PDB file of C-alpha atoms and ligand atoms in Angstrom:
ATOM      1  CA  MET A   1      24.438 142.910 150.610  1.00  0.00           C
ATOM      2  CA  ASP A   2      26.708 144.985 148.655  1.00  0.00           C
ATOM      3  CA  ALA A   3      29.405 143.530 146.806  1.00  0.00           C
ATOM      4  CA  TYR A   4      32.317 146.272 147.680  1.00  0.00           C
ATOM      5  CA  VAL A   5      33.023 147.627 151.005  1.00  0.00           C
ATOM      6  CA  PHE A   6      33.444 150.954 148.889  1.00  0.00           C
ATOM      7  CA  PRO A   7      31.571 151.703 145.353  1.00  0.00           C
ATOM      8  CA  PRO A   8      34.018 150.855 142.638  1.00  0.00           C
ATOM      9  CA  ALA A   9      35.728 153.761 141.136  1.00  0.00           C
ATOM     10  CA  ALA A  10      34.500 154.865 137.751  1.00  0.00           C
ATOM     11  CA  GLN A  11      35.988 152.706 134.806  1.00  0.00           C
ATOM     12  CA  ALA A  12      39.262 155.143 133.363  1.00  0.00           C
ATOM     13  CA  ALA A  13      38.188 155.800 129.612  1.00  0.00           C
ATOM     14  CA  VAL A  14      39.255 157.985 126.646  1.00  0.00           C
ATOM     15  CA  ALA A  15      36.752 159.859 124.414  1.00  0.00           C
ATOM     16  CA  VAL A  16      36.848 158.707 120.861  1.00  0.00           C
ATOM     17  CA  ARG A  17      36.225 161.328 117.953  1.00  0.00           C
ATOM     18  CA  GLY A  18      33.304 161.285 116.287  1.00  0.00           C
ATOM     19  CA  THR A  19      31.251 159.269 118.363  1.00  0.00           C
ATOM     20  CA  SER A  20      29.919 159.118 122.207  1.00  0.00           C
ATOM     21  CA  ARG A  21      31.644 155.797 122.841  1.00  0.00           C
ATOM     22  CA  ARG A  22      34.977 155.896 124.875  1.00  0.00           C
ATOM     23  CA  TYR A  23      37.600 153.512 125.387  1.00  0.00           C
ATOM     24  CA  ALA A  24      38.115 151.601 128.583  1.00  0.00           C
ATOM     25  CA  VAL A  25      42.081 152.044 130.160  1.00  0.00           C
ATOM     26  CA  SER A  26      43.222 149.614 132.121  1.00  0.00           C
ATOM     27  CA  ARG A  27      47.276 149.925 132.113  1.00  0.00           C
ATOM     28  CA  ILE A  28      49.156 153.165 131.235  1.00  0.00           C
ATOM     29  CA  PHE A  29      53.014 152.688 130.140  1.00  0.00           C
ATOM     30  CA  CYS A  30      55.023 155.634 128.916  1.00  0.00           C
ATOM     31  CA  VAL A  31      58.461 155.766 126.702  1.00  0.00           C
ATOM     32  CA  GLY A  32      61.287 157.746 128.366  1.00  0.00           C
ATOM     33  CA  ARG A  33      63.673 159.425 126.208  1.00  0.00           C
ATOM     34  CA  ASN A  34      62.599 158.678 122.867  1.00  0.00           C
ATOM     35  CA  TYR A  35      63.773 161.361 120.871  1.00  0.00           C
ATOM     36  CA  ALA A  36      67.656 162.453 120.766  1.00  0.00           C
ATOM     37  CA  ALA A  37      67.397 166.313 121.443  1.00  0.00           C
ATOM     38  CA  HIS A  38      65.041 165.789 124.383  1.00  0.00           C
ATOM     39  CA  ALA A  39      67.370 163.191 125.866  1.00  0.00           C
ATOM     40  CA  ARG A  40      70.692 165.606 125.418  1.00  0.00           C
ATOM     41  CA  GLU A  41      68.336 168.508 126.942  1.00  0.00           C
ATOM     42  CA  MET A  42      68.028 166.241 129.829  1.00  0.00           C
ATOM     43  CA  GLY A  43      71.980 165.684 130.039  1.00  0.00           C
ATOM     44  CA  PHE A  44      72.014 162.043 128.403  1.00  0.00           C
ATOM     45  CA  ASP A  45      73.386 160.477 125.021  1.00  0.00           C
ATOM     46  CA  PRO A  46      70.714 159.178 123.091  1.00  0.00           C
ATOM     47  CA  ASP A  47      72.965 156.705 121.177  1.00  0.00           C
ATOM     48  CA  ARG A  48      74.000 154.622 123.938  1.00  0.00           C
ATOM     49  CA  GLU A  49      70.456 154.875 125.972  1.00  0.00           C
ATOM     50  CA  PRO A  50      68.120 151.439 125.192  1.00  0.00           C
ATOM     51  CA  PRO A  51      64.803 151.749 125.526  1.00  0.00           C
ATOM     52  CA  PHE A  52      63.050 151.811 128.427  1.00  0.00           C
ATOM     53  CA  PHE A  53      59.396 152.374 130.172  1.00  0.00           C
ATOM     54  CA  PHE A  54      57.722 153.818 133.084  1.00  0.00           C
ATOM     55  CA  ASN A  55      53.964 153.541 134.195  1.00  0.00           C
ATOM     56  CA  LYS A  56      51.593 155.614 134.861  1.00  0.00           C
ATOM     57  CA  THR A  57      47.908 154.698 136.770  1.00  0.00           C
ATOM     58  CA  PRO A  58      44.452 155.073 135.345  1.00  0.00           C
ATOM     59  CA  ILE A  59      43.283 157.500 138.161  1.00  0.00           C
ATOM     60  CA  ASP A  60      45.926 160.135 136.591  1.00  0.00           C
ATOM     61  CA  LEU A  61      43.934 160.411 133.461  1.00  0.00           C
ATOM     62  CA  VAL A  62      42.619 164.029 132.557  1.00  0.00           C
ATOM     63  CA  ALA A  63      40.471 164.429 129.072  1.00  0.00           C
ATOM     64  CA  SER A  64      41.739 167.422 126.963  1.00  0.00           C
ATOM     65  CA  GLY A  65      39.893 170.717 128.039  1.00  0.00           C
ATOM     66  CA  SER A  66      40.208 170.455 131.789  1.00  0.00           C
ATOM     67  CA  ALA A  67      41.509 172.702 133.835  1.00  0.00           C
ATOM     68  CA  ILE A  68      43.848 171.238 136.740  1.00  0.00           C
ATOM     69  CA  ALA A  69      45.384 172.738 139.644  1.00  0.00           C
ATOM     70  CA  TYR A  70      49.296 173.124 139.695  1.00  0.00           C
ATOM     71  CA  ALA A  71      50.494 169.680 140.838  1.00  0.00           C
ATOM     72  CA  LEU A  72      51.195 168.912 144.980  1.00  0.00           C
ATOM     73  CA  GLY A  73      54.722 168.654 146.288  1.00  0.00           C
ATOM     74  CA  THR A  74      56.671 170.450 143.407  1.00  0.00           C
ATOM     75  CA  ASN A  75      57.937 173.766 142.305  1.00  0.00           C
ATOM     76  CA  ASN A  76      58.942 172.474 138.560  1.00  0.00           C
ATOM     77  CA  PHE A  77      55.773 171.371 137.272  1.00  0.00           C
ATOM     78  CA  HIS A  78      56.953 170.268 133.221  1.00  0.00           C
ATOM     79  CA  TYR A  79      55.075 169.491 130.588  1.00  0.00           C
ATOM     80  CA  GLU A  80      55.508 167.163 127.879  1.00  0.00           C
ATOM     81  CA  MET A  81      53.812 166.875 124.583  1.00  0.00           C
ATOM     82  CA  GLU A  82      53.421 162.948 123.488  1.00  0.00           C
ATOM     83  CA  LEU A  83      51.699 160.458 120.603  1.00  0.00           C
ATOM     84  CA  VAL A  84      49.718 158.586 122.574  1.00  0.00           C
ATOM     85  CA  ILE A  85      48.937 154.654 120.970  1.00  0.00           C
ATOM     86  CA  ALA A  86      45.999 152.689 122.085  1.00  0.00           C
ATOM     87  CA  ILE A  87      46.020 149.162 122.012  1.00  0.00           C
ATOM     88  CA  GLY A  88      42.962 146.887 120.182  1.00  0.00           C
ATOM     89  CA  LYS A  89      44.167 143.580 120.342  1.00  0.00           C
ATOM     90  CA  PRO A  90      46.363 141.135 122.391  1.00  0.00           C
ATOM     91  CA  ALA A  91      49.805 141.304 121.335  1.00  0.00           C
ATOM     92  CA  LEU A  92      52.955 138.797 122.940  1.00  0.00           C
ATOM     93  CA  ARG A  93      56.113 139.050 121.549  1.00  0.00           C
ATOM     94  CA  ILE A  94      55.051 140.844 118.124  1.00  0.00           C
ATOM     95  CA  ALA A  95      57.589 141.567 115.739  1.00  0.00           C
ATOM     96  CA  PRO A  96      58.135 145.290 114.789  1.00  0.00           C
ATOM     97  CA  GLN A  97      56.896 144.019 110.678  1.00  0.00           C
ATOM     98  CA  GLN A  98      53.111 143.200 112.274  1.00  0.00           C
ATOM     99  CA  ALA A  99      53.060 144.963 115.901  1.00  0.00           C
ATOM    100  CA  LEU A 100      50.840 147.786 113.561  1.00  0.00           C
ATOM    101  CA  ASP A 101      48.364 145.309 113.690  1.00  0.00           C
ATOM    102  CA  CYS A 102      47.656 145.683 117.597  1.00  0.00           C
ATOM    103  CA  VAL A 103      46.917 149.359 117.875  1.00  0.00           C
ATOM    104  CA  TRP A 104      43.365 150.312 117.637  1.00  0.00           C
ATOM    105  CA  GLY A 105      44.284 154.299 117.474  1.00  0.00           C
ATOM    106  CA  TYR A 106      46.079 157.302 118.380  1.00  0.00           C
ATOM    107  CA  ALA A 107      45.694 160.382 120.411  1.00  0.00           C
ATOM    108  CA  CYS A 108      47.587 163.476 122.099  1.00  0.00           C
ATOM    109  CA  GLY A 109      49.020 163.163 124.975  1.00  0.00           C
ATOM    110  CA  LEU A 110      50.434 165.360 128.188  1.00  0.00           C
ATOM    111  CA  ASP A 111      52.794 163.566 130.097  1.00  0.00           C
ATOM    112  CA  MET A 112      52.885 165.824 133.159  1.00  0.00           C
ATOM    113  CA  THR A 113      55.786 165.691 135.399  1.00  0.00           C
ATOM    114  CA  ARG A 114      57.182 166.571 138.571  1.00  0.00           C
ATOM    115  CA  ARG A 115      60.574 167.698 137.161  1.00  0.00           C
ATOM    116  CA  ASP A 116      62.427 168.207 140.424  1.00  0.00           C
ATOM    117  CA  LEU A 117      60.552 165.269 141.540  1.00  0.00           C
ATOM    118  CA  GLN A 118      61.963 162.914 138.768  1.00  0.00           C
ATOM    119  CA  ALA A 119      65.517 164.700 139.031  1.00  0.00           C
ATOM    120  CA  MET A 120      65.971 163.884 142.532  1.00  0.00           C
ATOM    121  CA  ALA A 121      64.627 160.318 142.533  1.00  0.00           C
ATOM    122  CA  ARG A 122      66.857 159.894 139.373  1.00  0.00           C
ATOM    123  CA  ASP A 123      69.954 161.468 141.305  1.00  0.00           C
ATOM    124  CA  LYS A 124      69.240 158.925 143.781  1.00  0.00           C
ATOM    125  CA  GLY A 125      68.847 156.070 141.963  1.00  0.00           C
ATOM    126  CA  GLN A 126      65.211 155.974 143.268  1.00  0.00           C
ATOM    127  CA  PRO A 127      62.194 155.086 141.356  1.00  0.00           C
ATOM    128  CA  TRP A 128      60.298 157.481 139.010  1.00  0.00           C
ATOM    129  CA  ASP A 129      56.669 157.198 140.601  1.00  0.00           C
ATOM    130  CA  PHE A 130      56.777 160.438 142.545  1.00  0.00           C
ATOM    131  CA  GLY A 131      58.075 162.330 139.452  1.00  0.00           C
ATOM    132  CA  LYS A 132      55.808 160.600 136.848  1.00  0.00           C
ATOM    133  CA  ASP A 133      52.650 158.974 138.294  1.00  0.00           C
ATOM    134  CA  PHE A 134      50.214 161.072 139.864  1.00  0.00           C
ATOM    135  CA  GLU A 135      46.943 162.532 140.190  1.00  0.00           C
ATOM    136  CA  GLY A 136      46.297 164.735 136.477  1.00  0.00           C
ATOM    137  CA  SER A 137      49.476 163.552 134.998  1.00  0.00           C
ATOM    138  CA  ALA A 138      48.094 161.697 131.984  1.00  0.00           C
ATOM    139  CA  VAL A 139      46.115 164.451 129.994  1.00  0.00           C
ATOM    140  CA  ILE A 140      45.112 162.972 127.201  1.00  0.00           C
ATOM    141  CA  GLY A 141      42.864 164.373 123.409  1.00  0.00           C
ATOM    142  CA  ALA A 142      40.325 162.265 121.625  1.00  0.00           C
ATOM    143  CA  LEU A 143      41.937 159.062 120.584  1.00  0.00           C
ATOM    144  CA  ALA A 144      41.625 159.124 116.528  1.00  0.00           C
ATOM    145  CA  PRO A 145      41.076 155.336 115.282  1.00  0.00           C
ATOM    146  CA  ALA A 146      43.831 153.829 113.467  1.00  0.00           C
ATOM    147  CA  SER A 147      40.907 152.363 110.762  1.00  0.00           C
ATOM    148  CA  GLU A 148      40.231 156.331 109.688  1.00  0.00           C
ATOM    149  CA  ILE A 149      43.501 157.758 110.314  1.00  0.00           C
ATOM    150  CA  GLY A 150      46.019 155.488 109.321  1.00  0.00           C
ATOM    151  CA  HIS A 151      49.188 154.910 111.709  1.00  0.00           C
ATOM    152  CA  PRO A 152      51.308 158.317 111.281  1.00  0.00           C
ATOM    153  CA  ASP A 153      55.007 157.682 111.239  1.00  0.00           C
ATOM    154  CA  SER A 154      55.983 161.449 110.822  1.00  0.00           C
ATOM    155  CA  GLY A 155      54.095 164.623 110.987  1.00  0.00           C
ATOM    156  CA  VAL A 156      54.806 168.039 113.216  1.00  0.00           C
ATOM    157  CA  ILE A 157      54.041 167.604 116.366  1.00  0.00           C
ATOM    158  CA  GLN A 158      53.673 170.360 118.228  1.00  0.00           C
ATOM    159  CA  LEU A 159      52.756 172.189 121.862  1.00  0.00           C
ATOM    160  CA  SER A 160      52.303 175.657 122.698  1.00  0.00           C
ATOM    161  CA  VAL A 161      52.173 177.422 126.186  1.00  0.00           C
ATOM    162  CA  ASN A 162      49.805 180.677 126.184  1.00  0.00           C
ATOM    163  CA  GLY A 163      50.103 180.756 122.540  1.00  0.00           C
ATOM    164  CA  GLN A 164      53.779 180.685 122.084  1.00  0.00           C
ATOM    165  CA  LEU A 165      55.255 177.691 120.744  1.00  0.00           C
ATOM    166  CA  ARG A 166      57.494 175.319 122.562  1.00  0.00           C
ATOM    167  CA  GLN A 167      57.760 172.447 121.327  1.00  0.00           C
ATOM    168  CA  SER A 168      57.840 171.466 117.610  1.00  0.00           C
ATOM    169  CA  ALA A 169      58.929 168.254 116.154  1.00  0.00           C
ATOM    170  CA  ASP A 170      58.676 165.636 113.748  1.00  0.00           C
ATOM    171  CA  LEU A 171      57.240 162.125 114.975  1.00  0.00           C
ATOM    172  CA  LYS A 172      59.885 160.416 112.635  1.00  0.00           C
ATOM    173  CA  ASP A 173      62.762 161.972 115.088  1.00  0.00           C
ATOM    174  CA  MET A 174      61.747 159.083 117.514  1.00  0.00           C
ATOM    175  CA  ILE A 175      64.624 156.824 118.716  1.00  0.00           C
ATOM    176  CA  TRP A 176      62.198 153.997 118.861  1.00  0.00           C
ATOM    177  CA  ASN A 177      59.152 154.058 116.356  1.00  0.00           C
ATOM    178  CA  VAL A 178      55.947 152.930 117.298  1.00  0.00           C
ATOM    179  CA  PRO A 179      56.471 149.253 115.820  1.00  0.00           C
ATOM    180  CA  GLU A 180      59.728 149.082 117.788  1.00  0.00           C
ATOM    181  CA  VAL A 181      57.974 150.187 121.193  1.00  0.00           C
ATOM    182  CA  LEU A 182      55.024 147.989 120.403  1.00  0.00           C
ATOM    183  CA  SER A 183      57.958 144.899 119.755  1.00  0.00           C
ATOM    184  CA  ASN A 184      59.812 145.724 122.707  1.00  0.00           C
ATOM    185  CA  LEU A 185      57.328 146.409 125.382  1.00  0.00           C
ATOM    186  CA  SER A 186      55.632 142.898 123.994  1.00  0.00           C
ATOM    187  CA  THR A 187      58.806 141.042 125.270  1.00  0.00           C
ATOM    188  CA  TYR A 188      57.824 141.848 128.837  1.00  0.00           C
ATOM    189  CA  TYR A 189      54.049 142.438 128.729  1.00  0.00           C
ATOM    190  CA  HIS A 190      51.116 140.889 127.387  1.00  0.00           C
ATOM    191  CA  LEU A 191      49.840 144.043 125.385  1.00  0.00           C
ATOM    192  CA  ARG A 192      46.046 143.909 125.180  1.00  0.00           C
ATOM    193  CA  PRO A 193      42.821 146.664 124.954  1.00  0.00           C
ATOM    194  CA  GLY A 194      42.692 148.797 127.422  1.00  0.00           C
ATOM    195  CA  ASP A 195      46.511 149.419 127.239  1.00  0.00           C
ATOM    196  CA  LEU A 196      47.790 152.791 126.370  1.00  0.00           C
ATOM    197  CA  ILE A 197      51.490 153.930 125.693  1.00  0.00           C
ATOM    198  CA  TYR A 198      52.547 157.608 125.429  1.00  0.00           C
ATOM    199  CA  THR A 199      55.746 157.531 123.300  1.00  0.00           C
ATOM    200  CA  GLY A 200      57.882 160.007 124.296  1.00  0.00           C
ATOM    201  CA  THR A 201      58.118 163.539 124.446  1.00  0.00           C
ATOM    202  CA  PRO A 202      60.395 166.149 121.838  1.00  0.00           C
ATOM    203  CA  GLU A 203      63.163 168.348 122.917  1.00  0.00           C
ATOM    204  CA  GLY A 204      61.461 171.775 124.350  1.00  0.00           C
ATOM    205  CA  VAL A 205      60.322 170.607 127.764  1.00  0.00           C
ATOM    206  CA  GLY A 206      59.170 173.285 130.409  1.00  0.00           C
ATOM    207  CA  PRO A 207      57.789 174.463 133.291  1.00  0.00           C
ATOM    208  CA  VAL A 208      53.860 175.755 133.766  1.00  0.00           C
ATOM    209  CA  ARG A 209      53.112 178.335 136.007  1.00  0.00           C
ATOM    210  CA  PRO A 210      49.035 178.584 137.550  1.00  0.00           C
ATOM    211  CA  GLY A 211      46.872 180.336 134.661  1.00  0.00           C
ATOM    212  CA  ASP A 212      48.902 179.045 131.846  1.00  0.00           C
ATOM    213  CA  ARG A 213      46.818 177.728 128.773  1.00  0.00           C
ATOM    214  CA  LEU A 214      48.470 174.850 126.523  1.00  0.00           C
ATOM    215  CA  THR A 215      47.527 173.807 123.762  1.00  0.00           C
ATOM    216  CA  GLY A 216      49.249 170.755 121.481  1.00  0.00           C
ATOM    217  CA  ARG A 217      48.471 168.725 118.037  1.00  0.00           C
ATOM    218  CA  ILE A 218      49.934 166.159 115.789  1.00  0.00           C
ATOM    219  CA  ASP A 219      49.128 166.162 112.079  1.00  0.00           C
ATOM    220  CA  GLY A 220      46.739 163.708 111.392  1.00  0.00           C
ATOM    221  CA  VAL A 221      45.743 162.745 115.014  1.00  0.00           C
ATOM    222  CA  GLY A 222      44.574 165.574 116.590  1.00  0.00           C
ATOM    223  CA  GLU A 223      44.960 168.567 119.197  1.00  0.00           C
ATOM    224  CA  ILE A 224      44.718 168.773 122.985  1.00  0.00           C
ATOM    225  CA  ALA A 225      44.431 171.199 125.518  1.00  0.00           C
ATOM    226  CA  LEU A 226      45.089 172.234 129.212  1.00  0.00           C
ATOM    227  CA  ALA A 227      44.365 174.640 131.858  1.00  0.00           C
ATOM    228  CA  ILE A 228      46.479 175.282 134.644  1.00  0.00           C
ATOM    229  CA  GLY A 229      45.130 176.246 138.307  1.00  0.00           C
ATOM    230  CA  GLN A 230      46.380 177.081 141.170  1.00  0.00           C
ATOM    231  CA  PRO A 231      47.911 174.971 143.679  1.00  0.00           C
ATOM    232  CA  GLU A 232      45.270 173.321 146.453  1.00  0.00           C
TER     233      GLU A 232
HETATM  234 MN1  LIG B 301      57.259 161.505 128.429  1.00  0.00          MN
END
């Protein structure tokens, strides 16, 4: 007799550059407002904002190079280009000075966002889930192992739409850098292999339309591409 009522879903996983092996994903954390200029463009004072997180579901993952339908239930579907951390070792209450030890690698990511639903929830004091956690919302490029690329703490992060540059900043402009993000998050969760952390987007977020082609890159990390299709 089958052990499951339905066949289990395929394991969510991310490509690893230069190999056919894949990184199995169990959780996705995302940092909110982690670049000062982006916090300001969203109407917030970055100086007074402590770090905060929201989550996406592994079923939201989409590989770089894919086409996704324009998201359901939104009229303001936005891109957010981000550096993604992949955890490789368990970590609990890890100090910033040791935090990089738990990192397996890095990738380019797009935190796709239903901005109208996010703004409505924010204004009503409701959860962000409908704005952030939906199918196709967690786009990710191939993971680059830290053993090969090191731990990027600076470098250009860029996103273009149809060849026009829309976001261009430097990783060093993060309010909370990678070790600080890991240290903070590890006081609330047991970090473990399979955890991805989207580290926030710089300024220049904006809407996409059906037919748009997004291309992003982060110095020393890699590239990402996404095509936006028609609404379903
Ligand atoms: Mn984001």
